[in-house]
Amino acid sequence: MGEAAAADMPAAIGYMILAVYGLMMAALVAFFTDGVEATMMVAISVIYTAIYFSVPSSFLRVEGRSGQMPLREFLRDGLSTWTGRIGGCEAILQILLIPAAITVALAAIGLLARLNQA
């Protein structure tokens, strides 16, 4: 049997990513579903995001050996990358930074658009 796909990555980080993308989809639904066309585009984005997460999730579930590292151990030991070792907090920051920034930007743009309509 080969190497585990994500042996040094705790499942908690996957749940963090899922939460950030859930907030992103919530921002889209809250701010960008005024018309029929916009609602259709948001629905397509939500469906695409569900597919985006379900495929790797099913692969990792079938494999069964990934995601078993405790988060506390990950934060202590960090992550080995191609270019060297990185601390656990830094790895989580790099993983979540772009989706979180996009989520904040979507919420800010949506809020400004709503305030501009009033």
Short mmCIF file of C-alpha atoms in Angstrom, two decimals:
data_model
loop_
_atom_site.label_atom_id
_atom_site.label_comp_id
_atom_site.label_asym_id
_atom_site.label_seq_id
_atom_site.Cartn_x
_atom_site.Cartn_y
_atom_site.Cartn_z
CA MET A 1 0.00 0.00 0.00
CA GLY A 2 1.33 3.44 -0.92
CA GLU A 3 1.82 6.54 1.14
CA ALA A 4 -1.23 8.25 2.64
CA ALA A 5 -2.47 11.21 0.62
CA ALA A 6 -2.51 13.63 3.56
CA ALA A 7 -0.77 11.80 6.39
CA ASP A 8 0.64 14.95 8.01
CA MET A 9 -2.52 17.08 7.73
CA PRO A 10 -5.19 16.92 10.47
CA ALA A 11 -8.84 16.68 9.51
CA ALA A 12 -9.52 19.83 11.56
CA ILE A 13 -7.80 21.92 8.88
CA GLY A 14 -10.18 20.49 6.29
CA TYR A 15 -13.08 21.57 8.48
CA MET A 16 -11.55 25.06 8.78
CA ILE A 17 -11.33 25.31 4.99
CA LEU A 18 -14.92 24.11 4.70
CA ALA A 19 -16.04 26.75 7.23
CA VAL A 20 -14.31 29.58 5.33
CA TYR A 21 -15.88 28.47 2.05
CA GLY A 22 -19.25 28.17 3.83
CA LEU A 23 -18.92 31.79 4.94
CA MET A 24 -17.98 32.72 1.38
CA MET A 25 -21.13 31.08 0.02
CA ALA A 26 -23.19 32.72 2.78
CA ALA A 27 -21.83 36.14 1.74
CA LEU A 28 -22.76 35.41 -1.88
CA VAL A 29 -26.28 34.38 -0.89
CA ALA A 30 -26.74 37.32 1.49
CA PHE A 31 -25.53 40.05 -0.83
CA PHE A 32 -25.78 38.88 -4.43
CA THR A 33 -29.18 37.21 -4.91
CA ASP A 34 -31.31 40.21 -5.87
CA GLY A 35 -32.35 39.20 -9.37
CA VAL A 36 -33.09 35.90 -11.06
CA GLU A 37 -29.86 35.93 -13.07
CA ALA A 38 -27.72 36.73 -10.02
CA THR A 39 -29.46 34.04 -7.98
CA MET A 40 -28.76 31.52 -10.74
CA MET A 41 -25.06 32.42 -10.76
CA VAL A 42 -24.87 32.10 -6.97
CA ALA A 43 -26.65 28.73 -7.15
CA ILE A 44 -24.13 27.53 -9.74
CA SER A 45 -21.29 28.71 -7.48
CA VAL A 46 -22.75 26.86 -4.50
CA ILE A 47 -23.14 23.66 -6.56
CA TYR A 48 -19.61 23.97 -7.94
CA THR A 49 -18.23 24.49 -4.43
CA ALA A 50 -20.09 21.42 -3.17
CA ILE A 51 -18.55 19.35 -5.98
CA TYR A 52 -15.16 20.95 -5.30
CA PHE A 53 -15.25 19.60 -1.74
CA SER A 54 -17.09 16.31 -2.26
CA VAL A 55 -14.62 14.77 -4.72
CA PRO A 56 -11.48 15.03 -2.54
CA SER A 57 -13.56 14.19 0.52
CA SER A 58 -14.71 10.94 -1.06
CA PHE A 59 -11.13 10.09 -2.12
CA LEU A 60 -9.82 10.67 1.41
CA ARG A 61 -12.71 8.72 2.95
CA VAL A 62 -11.98 5.70 0.75
CA GLU A 63 -8.28 5.86 1.57
CA GLY A 64 -8.98 6.07 5.30
CA ARG A 65 -5.40 6.82 6.43
CA SER A 66 -5.34 10.58 5.99
CA GLY A 67 -6.38 13.22 8.50
CA GLN A 68 -5.56 11.15 11.57
CA MET A 69 -2.94 13.54 12.97
CA PRO A 70 -4.25 15.52 15.97
CA LEU A 71 -4.35 19.30 15.49
CA ARG A 72 -2.27 19.89 18.63
CA GLU A 73 0.51 17.68 17.23
CA PHE A 74 0.32 19.47 13.87
CA LEU A 75 0.64 22.86 15.54
CA ARG A 76 3.66 21.61 17.50
CA ASP A 77 5.47 19.74 14.70
CA GLY A 78 4.47 21.71 11.62
CA LEU A 79 4.45 20.50 8.05
CA SER A 80 7.18 19.23 5.78
CA THR A 81 7.10 20.87 2.34
CA TRP A 82 9.20 20.54 -0.76
CA THR A 83 11.28 23.56 0.22
CA GLY A 84 11.62 22.71 3.92
CA ARG A 85 9.71 22.62 7.16
CA ILE A 86 7.02 25.16 8.08
CA GLY A 87 5.39 25.70 11.47
CA GLY A 88 1.82 24.56 12.07
CA CYS A 89 0.38 28.06 12.57
CA GLU A 90 2.16 29.33 9.47
CA ALA A 91 0.83 26.42 7.44
CA ILE A 92 -2.74 27.09 8.56
CA LEU A 93 -2.27 30.78 7.77
CA GLN A 94 -1.04 29.99 4.26
CA ILE A 95 -3.88 27.52 3.69
CA LEU A 96 -6.66 29.84 4.87
CA LEU A 97 -5.33 33.28 3.86
CA ILE A 98 -6.60 33.44 0.27
CA PRO A 99 -10.11 32.00 0.88
CA ALA A 100 -10.52 34.22 3.96
CA ALA A 101 -9.39 37.31 2.05
CA ILE A 102 -11.85 36.54 -0.76
CA THR A 103 -14.62 36.06 1.81
CA VAL A 104 -13.86 39.43 3.44
CA ALA A 105 -13.74 41.10 0.03
CA LEU A 106 -17.08 39.57 -1.01
CA ALA A 107 -18.70 40.71 2.22
CA ALA A 108 -17.24 44.23 1.90
CA ILE A 109 -18.28 44.59 -1.74
CA GLY A 110 -21.74 43.25 -0.99
CA LEU A 111 -22.20 45.50 2.02
CA LEU A 112 -21.03 48.56 0.07
CA ALA A 113 -23.36 47.70 -2.81
CA ARG A 114 -26.29 47.35 -0.39
CA LEU A 115 -25.47 50.63 1.33
CA ASN A 116 -25.15 52.34 -2.05
CA GLN A 117 -28.65 51.16 -3.04
CA ALA A 118 -30.22 52.76 0.01
#
